[in-house]
GROMACS .gro file of C-alpha atoms in nm:
model
  336
    1UNK     CA    1   1.562   0.121   1.874
    2UNK     CA    2   1.535   0.434   1.672
    3UNK     CA    3   1.430   0.615   2.014
    4UNK     CA    4   1.694   0.450   2.215
    5UNK     CA    5   1.997   0.589   1.955
    6UNK     CA    6   1.847   0.898   1.961
    7UNK     CA    7   1.788   0.930   2.319
    8UNK     CA    8   1.434   0.960   2.288
    9UNK     CA    9   1.503   1.215   2.021
   10UNK     CA   10   1.110   1.285   1.776
   11UNK     CA   11   1.321   1.259   1.479
   12UNK     CA   12   1.385   0.865   1.560
   13UNK     CA   13   1.000   0.751   1.387
   14UNK     CA   14   1.102   0.981   1.104
   15UNK     CA   15   1.465   0.722   1.051
   16UNK     CA   16   1.264   0.415   1.123
   17UNK     CA   17   0.965   0.581   0.866
   18UNK     CA   18   1.287   0.630   0.562
   19UNK     CA   19   1.408   0.259   0.622
   20UNK     CA   20   1.073   0.135   0.562
   21UNK     CA   21   1.035   0.394   0.275
   22UNK     CA   22   1.384   0.246   0.173
   23UNK     CA   23   1.277  -0.131   0.200
   24UNK     CA   24   0.919  -0.063  -0.008
   25UNK     CA   25   1.126   0.060  -0.299
   26UNK     CA   26   1.373  -0.210  -0.315
   27UNK     CA   27   1.033  -0.472  -0.306
   28UNK     CA   28   0.881  -0.287  -0.552
   29UNK     CA   29   1.159  -0.277  -0.764
   30UNK     CA   30   1.230  -0.633  -0.710
   31UNK     CA   31   0.859  -0.769  -0.761
   32UNK     CA   32   0.834  -0.557  -1.111
   33UNK     CA   33   1.177  -0.669  -1.247
   34UNK     CA   34   1.034  -0.994  -1.198
   35UNK     CA   35   0.706  -0.982  -1.334
   36UNK     CA   36   0.813  -0.772  -1.674
   37UNK     CA   37   1.182  -0.588  -1.696
   38UNK     CA   38   1.449  -0.348  -1.536
   39UNK     CA   39   1.357  -0.060  -1.760
   40UNK     CA   40   0.967  -0.143  -1.614
   41UNK     CA   41   1.115  -0.169  -1.309
   42UNK     CA   42   1.282   0.159  -1.236
   43UNK     CA   43   1.005   0.350  -1.458
   44UNK     CA   44   0.736   0.217  -1.164
   45UNK     CA   45   0.990   0.277  -0.920
   46UNK     CA   46   0.997   0.653  -1.030
   47UNK     CA   47   0.646   0.694  -1.049
   48UNK     CA   48   0.613   0.579  -0.667
   49UNK     CA   49   0.894   0.782  -0.564
   50UNK     CA   50   0.791   1.112  -0.727
   51UNK     CA   51   0.375   1.092  -0.678
   52UNK     CA   52   0.283   1.388  -0.515
   53UNK     CA   53   0.022   1.169  -0.338
   54UNK     CA   54   0.259   0.857  -0.235
   55UNK     CA   55   0.522   1.160  -0.110
   56UNK     CA   56   0.261   1.286   0.128
   57UNK     CA   57   0.140   0.957   0.287
   58UNK     CA   58   0.479   0.841   0.325
   59UNK     CA   59   0.635   1.141   0.510
   60UNK     CA   60   0.409   1.028   0.822
   61UNK     CA   61   0.570   0.778   1.076
   62UNK     CA   62   0.303   0.570   1.117
   63UNK     CA   63   0.221   0.186   1.054
   64UNK     CA   64   0.030   0.181   0.742
   65UNK     CA   65   0.377   0.311   0.569
   66UNK     CA   66   0.464  -0.078   0.512
   67UNK     CA   67   0.137  -0.171   0.349
   68UNK     CA   68   0.238  -0.141  -0.056
   69UNK     CA   69   0.585  -0.341   0.012
   70UNK     CA   70   0.392  -0.624   0.204
   71UNK     CA   71   0.110  -0.634  -0.014
   72UNK     CA   72   0.340  -0.608  -0.371
   73UNK     CA   73   0.529  -0.919  -0.127
   74UNK     CA   74   0.209  -1.111  -0.087
   75UNK     CA   75   0.069  -1.093  -0.461
   76UNK     CA   76   0.460  -1.203  -0.579
   77UNK     CA   77   0.426  -1.484  -0.355
   78UNK     CA   78   0.059  -1.566  -0.472
   79UNK     CA   79   0.211  -1.520  -0.850
   80UNK     CA   80   0.503  -1.754  -0.798
   81UNK     CA   81   0.274  -1.992  -0.597
   82UNK     CA   82   0.007  -2.030  -0.860
   83UNK     CA   83   0.263  -2.128  -1.133
   84UNK     CA   84   0.345  -2.412  -0.937
   85UNK     CA   85   0.647  -2.254  -0.680
   86UNK     CA   86   0.455  -2.402  -0.398
   87UNK     CA   87   0.688  -2.310  -0.112
   88UNK     CA   88   0.596  -1.943  -0.175
   89UNK     CA   89   0.285  -2.010   0.012
   90UNK     CA   90   0.460  -1.995   0.350
   91UNK     CA   91   0.593  -1.654   0.244
   92UNK     CA   92   0.193  -1.517   0.142
   93UNK     CA   93   0.010  -1.668   0.475
   94UNK     CA   94   0.292  -1.546   0.672
   95UNK     CA   95   0.274  -1.178   0.545
   96UNK     CA   96  -0.066  -1.204   0.550
   97UNK     CA   97  -0.072  -1.295   0.930
   98UNK     CA   98   0.188  -0.971   0.986
   99UNK     CA   99  -0.036  -0.776   0.755
  100UNK     CA  100  -0.305  -0.769   1.070
  101UNK     CA  101  -0.017  -0.565   1.250
  102UNK     CA  102  -0.049  -0.290   0.956
  103UNK     CA  103  -0.407  -0.227   0.918
  104UNK     CA  104  -0.747  -0.386   0.973
  105UNK     CA  105  -0.758  -0.462   0.579
  106UNK     CA  106  -0.572  -0.792   0.650
  107UNK     CA  107  -0.912  -0.906   0.668
  108UNK     CA  108  -0.970  -0.913   0.287
  109UNK     CA  109  -0.613  -1.111   0.274
  110UNK     CA  110  -0.744  -1.472   0.346
  111UNK     CA  111  -1.001  -1.469   0.091
  112UNK     CA  112  -0.791  -1.299  -0.213
  113UNK     CA  113  -0.497  -1.580  -0.104
  114UNK     CA  114  -0.765  -1.850  -0.125
  115UNK     CA  115  -0.922  -1.745  -0.484
  116UNK     CA  116  -0.590  -1.646  -0.591
  117UNK     CA  117  -0.481  -2.038  -0.511
  118UNK     CA  118  -0.773  -2.196  -0.664
  119UNK     CA  119  -0.616  -2.129  -1.019
  120UNK     CA  120  -0.293  -2.281  -0.903
  121UNK     CA  121  -0.137  -2.566  -1.103
  122UNK     CA  122  -0.099  -2.837  -0.855
  123UNK     CA  123  -0.399  -2.793  -0.622
  124UNK     CA  124  -0.326  -3.090  -0.400
  125UNK     CA  125   0.003  -2.955  -0.294
  126UNK     CA  126  -0.125  -2.610  -0.267
  127UNK     CA  127  -0.395  -2.744   0.002
  128UNK     CA  128  -0.079  -2.906   0.166
  129UNK     CA  129   0.119  -2.622   0.182
  130UNK     CA  130  -0.155  -2.394   0.305
  131UNK     CA  131  -0.216  -2.629   0.600
  132UNK     CA  132   0.130  -2.632   0.679
  133UNK     CA  133   0.109  -2.272   0.688
  134UNK     CA  134  -0.151  -2.207   0.999
  135UNK     CA  135   0.045  -2.181   1.234
  136UNK     CA  136   0.304  -1.917   1.051
  137UNK     CA  137  -0.032  -1.700   0.964
  138UNK     CA  138  -0.175  -1.792   1.339
  139UNK     CA  139   0.148  -1.664   1.560
  140UNK     CA  140   0.067  -1.333   1.489
  141UNK     CA  141  -0.225  -1.327   1.705
  142UNK     CA  142  -0.112  -1.484   1.953
  143UNK     CA  143  -0.030  -1.159   2.169
  144UNK     CA  144  -0.374  -1.100   2.096
  145UNK     CA  145  -0.519  -1.418   2.235
  146UNK     CA  146  -0.306  -1.390   2.531
  147UNK     CA  147  -0.430  -1.060   2.600
  148UNK     CA  148  -0.775  -1.171   2.523
  149UNK     CA  149  -0.771  -1.517   2.788
  150UNK     CA  150  -0.621  -1.251   3.066
  151UNK     CA  151  -0.843  -0.994   3.071
  152UNK     CA  152  -1.165  -1.071   2.821
  153UNK     CA  153  -1.187  -0.717   2.802
  154UNK     CA  154  -1.260  -0.677   2.432
  155UNK     CA  155  -1.553  -1.001   2.422
  156UNK     CA  156  -1.814  -0.767   2.312
  157UNK     CA  157  -1.636  -0.572   2.029
  158UNK     CA  158  -1.690  -0.810   1.776
  159UNK     CA  159  -2.060  -0.830   1.828
  160UNK     CA  160  -2.066  -0.442   1.832
  161UNK     CA  161  -1.903  -0.369   1.509
  162UNK     CA  162  -2.130  -0.590   1.318
  163UNK     CA  163  -2.448  -0.420   1.522
  164UNK     CA  164  -2.295  -0.081   1.426
  165UNK     CA  165  -2.177  -0.122   1.085
  166UNK     CA  166  -2.256  -0.434   0.871
  167UNK     CA  167  -2.549  -0.367   0.652
  168UNK     CA  168  -2.564  -0.639   0.419
  169UNK     CA  169  -2.497  -0.632   0.073
  170UNK     CA  170  -2.651  -0.372  -0.186
  171UNK     CA  171  -2.592  -0.345  -0.553
  172UNK     CA  172  -2.596   0.060  -0.557
  173UNK     CA  173  -2.428   0.076  -0.256
  174UNK     CA  174  -2.125  -0.141  -0.434
  175UNK     CA  175  -2.178   0.106  -0.709
  176UNK     CA  176  -2.130   0.420  -0.441
  177UNK     CA  177  -1.800   0.202  -0.321
  178UNK     CA  178  -1.660   0.172  -0.652
  179UNK     CA  179  -1.455   0.480  -0.656
  180UNK     CA  180  -1.328   0.395  -0.325
  181UNK     CA  181  -1.185   0.074  -0.449
  182UNK     CA  182  -1.053   0.232  -0.791
  183UNK     CA  183  -0.928   0.556  -0.539
  184UNK     CA  184  -0.533   0.460  -0.588
  185UNK     CA  185  -0.565   0.528  -0.942
  186UNK     CA  186  -0.672   0.848  -0.907
  187UNK     CA  187  -0.474   0.975  -0.586
  188UNK     CA  188  -0.103   0.804  -0.780
  189UNK     CA  189  -0.213   0.938  -1.138
  190UNK     CA  190  -0.349   1.285  -1.026
  191UNK     CA  191  -0.324   1.556  -1.296
  192UNK     CA  192  -0.610   1.837  -1.291
  193UNK     CA  193  -0.671   1.772  -1.678
  194UNK     CA  194  -0.662   1.359  -1.644
  195UNK     CA  195  -0.942   1.347  -1.312
  196UNK     CA  196  -1.242   1.266  -1.511
  197UNK     CA  197  -1.094   1.008  -1.709
  198UNK     CA  198  -0.881   0.784  -1.466
  199UNK     CA  199  -1.099   0.500  -1.463
  200UNK     CA  200  -0.963   0.447  -1.832
  201UNK     CA  201  -0.681   0.279  -1.697
  202UNK     CA  202  -0.852  -0.019  -1.492
  203UNK     CA  203  -1.103  -0.073  -1.769
  204UNK     CA  204  -0.802  -0.111  -2.041
  205UNK     CA  205  -0.615  -0.337  -1.833
  206UNK     CA  206  -0.943  -0.584  -1.773
  207UNK     CA  207  -0.992  -0.550  -2.124
  208UNK     CA  208  -0.646  -0.629  -2.258
  209UNK     CA  209  -0.645  -0.913  -1.989
  210UNK     CA  210  -0.954  -1.071  -2.125
  211UNK     CA  211  -0.820  -1.085  -2.489
  212UNK     CA  212  -0.489  -1.211  -2.386
  213UNK     CA  213  -0.407  -1.556  -2.524
  214UNK     CA  214  -0.172  -1.629  -2.319
  215UNK     CA  215  -0.264  -1.796  -1.986
  216UNK     CA  216  -0.010  -1.702  -1.772
  217UNK     CA  217  -0.118  -1.349  -1.831
  218UNK     CA  218  -0.486  -1.407  -1.805
  219UNK     CA  219  -0.357  -1.568  -1.438
  220UNK     CA  220  -0.177  -1.247  -1.375
  221UNK     CA  221  -0.447  -1.052  -1.457
  222UNK     CA  222  -0.694  -1.212  -1.257
  223UNK     CA  223  -0.465  -1.203  -0.947
  224UNK     CA  224  -0.449  -0.835  -0.987
  225UNK     CA  225  -0.832  -0.758  -0.950
  226UNK     CA  226  -0.872  -0.971  -0.693
  227UNK     CA  227  -0.720  -0.735  -0.497
  228UNK     CA  228  -0.990  -0.449  -0.596
  229UNK     CA  229  -1.280  -0.668  -0.644
  230UNK     CA  230  -1.284  -0.842  -0.301
  231UNK     CA  231  -1.203  -0.504  -0.128
  232UNK     CA  232  -1.499  -0.328  -0.285
  233UNK     CA  233  -1.748  -0.612  -0.200
  234UNK     CA  234  -1.627  -0.631   0.158
  235UNK     CA  235  -1.661  -0.265   0.218
  236UNK     CA  236  -2.005  -0.280   0.024
  237UNK     CA  237  -2.106  -0.487   0.362
  238UNK     CA  238  -1.944  -0.209   0.571
  239UNK     CA  239  -2.128   0.114   0.630
  240UNK     CA  240  -1.877   0.313   0.786
  241UNK     CA  241  -1.641   0.557   0.651
  242UNK     CA  242  -1.358   0.466   0.444
  243UNK     CA  243  -1.036   0.671   0.397
  244UNK     CA  244  -0.790   0.665   0.120
  245UNK     CA  245  -0.485   0.507   0.337
  246UNK     CA  246  -0.735   0.196   0.377
  247UNK     CA  247  -0.660   0.137  -0.002
  248UNK     CA  248  -0.280   0.153   0.055
  249UNK     CA  249  -0.281  -0.230  -0.013
  250UNK     CA  250  -0.349  -0.189  -0.394
  251UNK     CA  251  -0.084   0.075  -0.437
  252UNK     CA  252   0.167  -0.190  -0.614
  253UNK     CA  253  -0.125  -0.322  -0.807
  254UNK     CA  254  -0.214   0.012  -0.981
  255UNK     CA  255   0.183   0.027  -1.020
  256UNK     CA  256   0.152  -0.309  -1.221
  257UNK     CA  257  -0.134  -0.243  -1.389
  258UNK     CA  258   0.086   0.071  -1.546
  259UNK     CA  259   0.352  -0.123  -1.607
  260UNK     CA  260   0.141  -0.404  -1.816
  261UNK     CA  261  -0.055  -0.115  -2.004
  262UNK     CA  262   0.285   0.047  -2.107
  263UNK     CA  263   0.407  -0.325  -2.244
  264UNK     CA  264   0.124  -0.334  -2.467
  265UNK     CA  265   0.137  -0.005  -2.570
  266UNK     CA  266   0.536  -0.087  -2.699
  267UNK     CA  267   0.349  -0.403  -2.906
  268UNK     CA  268   0.160  -0.143  -3.177
  269UNK     CA  269   0.331   0.020  -3.459
  270UNK     CA  270   0.509   0.368  -3.454
  271UNK     CA  271   0.701   0.289  -3.099
  272UNK     CA  272   0.900   0.591  -3.148
  273UNK     CA  273   0.607   0.824  -3.160
  274UNK     CA  274   0.452   0.615  -2.852
  275UNK     CA  275   0.802   0.638  -2.677
  276UNK     CA  276   0.824   1.032  -2.718
  277UNK     CA  277   0.437   1.074  -2.609
  278UNK     CA  278   0.503   0.872  -2.308
  279UNK     CA  279   0.823   1.045  -2.205
  280UNK     CA  280   0.643   1.396  -2.256
  281UNK     CA  281   0.377   1.295  -2.033
  282UNK     CA  282   0.577   1.132  -1.789
  283UNK     CA  283   0.813   1.445  -1.746
  284UNK     CA  284   0.512   1.678  -1.716
  285UNK     CA  285   0.393   1.401  -1.436
  286UNK     CA  286   0.738   1.460  -1.233
  287UNK     CA  287   0.742   1.826  -1.275
  288UNK     CA  288   0.379   1.844  -1.175
  289UNK     CA  289   0.420   1.609  -0.867
  290UNK     CA  290   0.762   1.721  -0.749
  291UNK     CA  291   0.789   2.101  -0.785
  292UNK     CA  292   0.655   2.177  -0.448
  293UNK     CA  293   0.949   2.016  -0.262
  294UNK     CA  294   1.224   2.152  -0.464
  295UNK     CA  295   1.249   2.462  -0.207
  296UNK     CA  296   1.336   2.357   0.145
  297UNK     CA  297   1.093   2.555   0.388
  298UNK     CA  298   1.339   2.844   0.574
  299UNK     CA  299   1.094   2.841   0.859
  300UNK     CA  300   0.957   2.587   1.105
  301UNK     CA  301   1.019   2.194   1.089
  302UNK     CA  302   1.166   2.017   1.467
  303UNK     CA  303   1.462   2.252   1.450
  304UNK     CA  304   1.300   2.543   1.530
  305UNK     CA  305   1.061   2.383   1.786
  306UNK     CA  306   1.356   2.248   1.967
  307UNK     CA  307   1.481   2.582   2.010
  308UNK     CA  308   1.175   2.706   2.100
  309UNK     CA  309   1.155   2.435   2.391
  310UNK     CA  310   1.512   2.518   2.510
  311UNK     CA  311   1.441   2.870   2.563
  312UNK     CA  312   1.152   2.847   2.760
  313UNK     CA  313   1.320   2.577   2.945
  314UNK     CA  314   1.575   2.845   3.041
  315UNK     CA  315   1.326   3.117   3.110
  316UNK     CA  316   1.228   2.858   3.411
  317UNK     CA  317   0.862   2.806   3.211
  318UNK     CA  318   0.696   2.532   3.308
  319UNK     CA  319   0.481   2.313   2.965
  320UNK     CA  320   0.214   2.077   3.077
  321UNK     CA  321   0.148   1.756   2.914
  322UNK     CA  322  -0.043   1.745   2.603
  323UNK     CA  323  -0.145   1.454   2.389
  324UNK     CA  324   0.006   1.508   2.015
  325UNK     CA  325   0.143   1.795   2.137
  326UNK     CA  326   0.526   1.792   2.044
  327UNK     CA  327   0.632   2.059   2.229
  328UNK     CA  328   0.512   1.900   2.590
  329UNK     CA  329   0.697   1.632   2.500
  330UNK     CA  330   1.030   1.774   2.418
  331UNK     CA  331   1.024   1.942   2.711
  332UNK     CA  332   0.985   1.595   2.904
  333UNK     CA  333   1.278   1.464   2.724
  334UNK     CA  334   1.481   1.745   2.797
  335UNK     CA  335   1.404   1.802   3.200
  336UNK     CA  336   1.307   1.480   3.302
   0.00000   0.00000   0.00000
């Protein structure tokens, strides 16, 4: 629809990407508000908005942009489900099916969902609603199933995948994968003097959760940790390369961990001193993460590329099509 409205202008993909990012902000704010409060929700959205890494990764119009928002909703659906609001199970399984259209890491979601629902209050109702959710989950695979029935072109791909990448479980390799499983902590909280102590955040979270007396908070911690442990074990079985964006589904979990830790900080004495320290730290963080975006570049960009192509068309020059070359794409939409 965006390309239709803009008559194939490449900016269409950016307009779509902006919309997805706005939806992500709204979802993350809503879920954080429900889990904690308004103040922490504003704080978390500020981090999400100003993180240098998240700005860079969300500027690109691609399929993984929606991962943080969808995973936040799946987590909240599971959290509500285990508290006894079983109709949220429909939401969790529906979004888990949709996630397969965003990234293959959706393969971890059925395991996360099932392990989450194990701690639900009404097990019988959970099983009933999960069975009823199967069509809502499988419907997202319908185009793939129809295509496979018609062509049978990818019948050997799963077999080839396991032959090439499945390496079995090795504890040493799991320790090698551990920094990957926690990569969103180091990516979101990146500061030069900070990089060697990033692991403190997940360790503190696990420690505080272990000593929590309230069952509701313990369950919250358990559900959060599943989003790190299940992918860690899954990727330990996989011998192929990994990229940081594979773990974008854990972005909301990192933010929820930060919200929880800040909430714990204010349970200690000397709250004013803690508040001053937090304000100074996060002000510095926001400055360091956003300073490169304050000055708009005077050269380059889509506008300049459009002008170059229009000038070449006036001169009668021809641009051959090349995949990934925006100028050849612009030439086509201006002349064809």
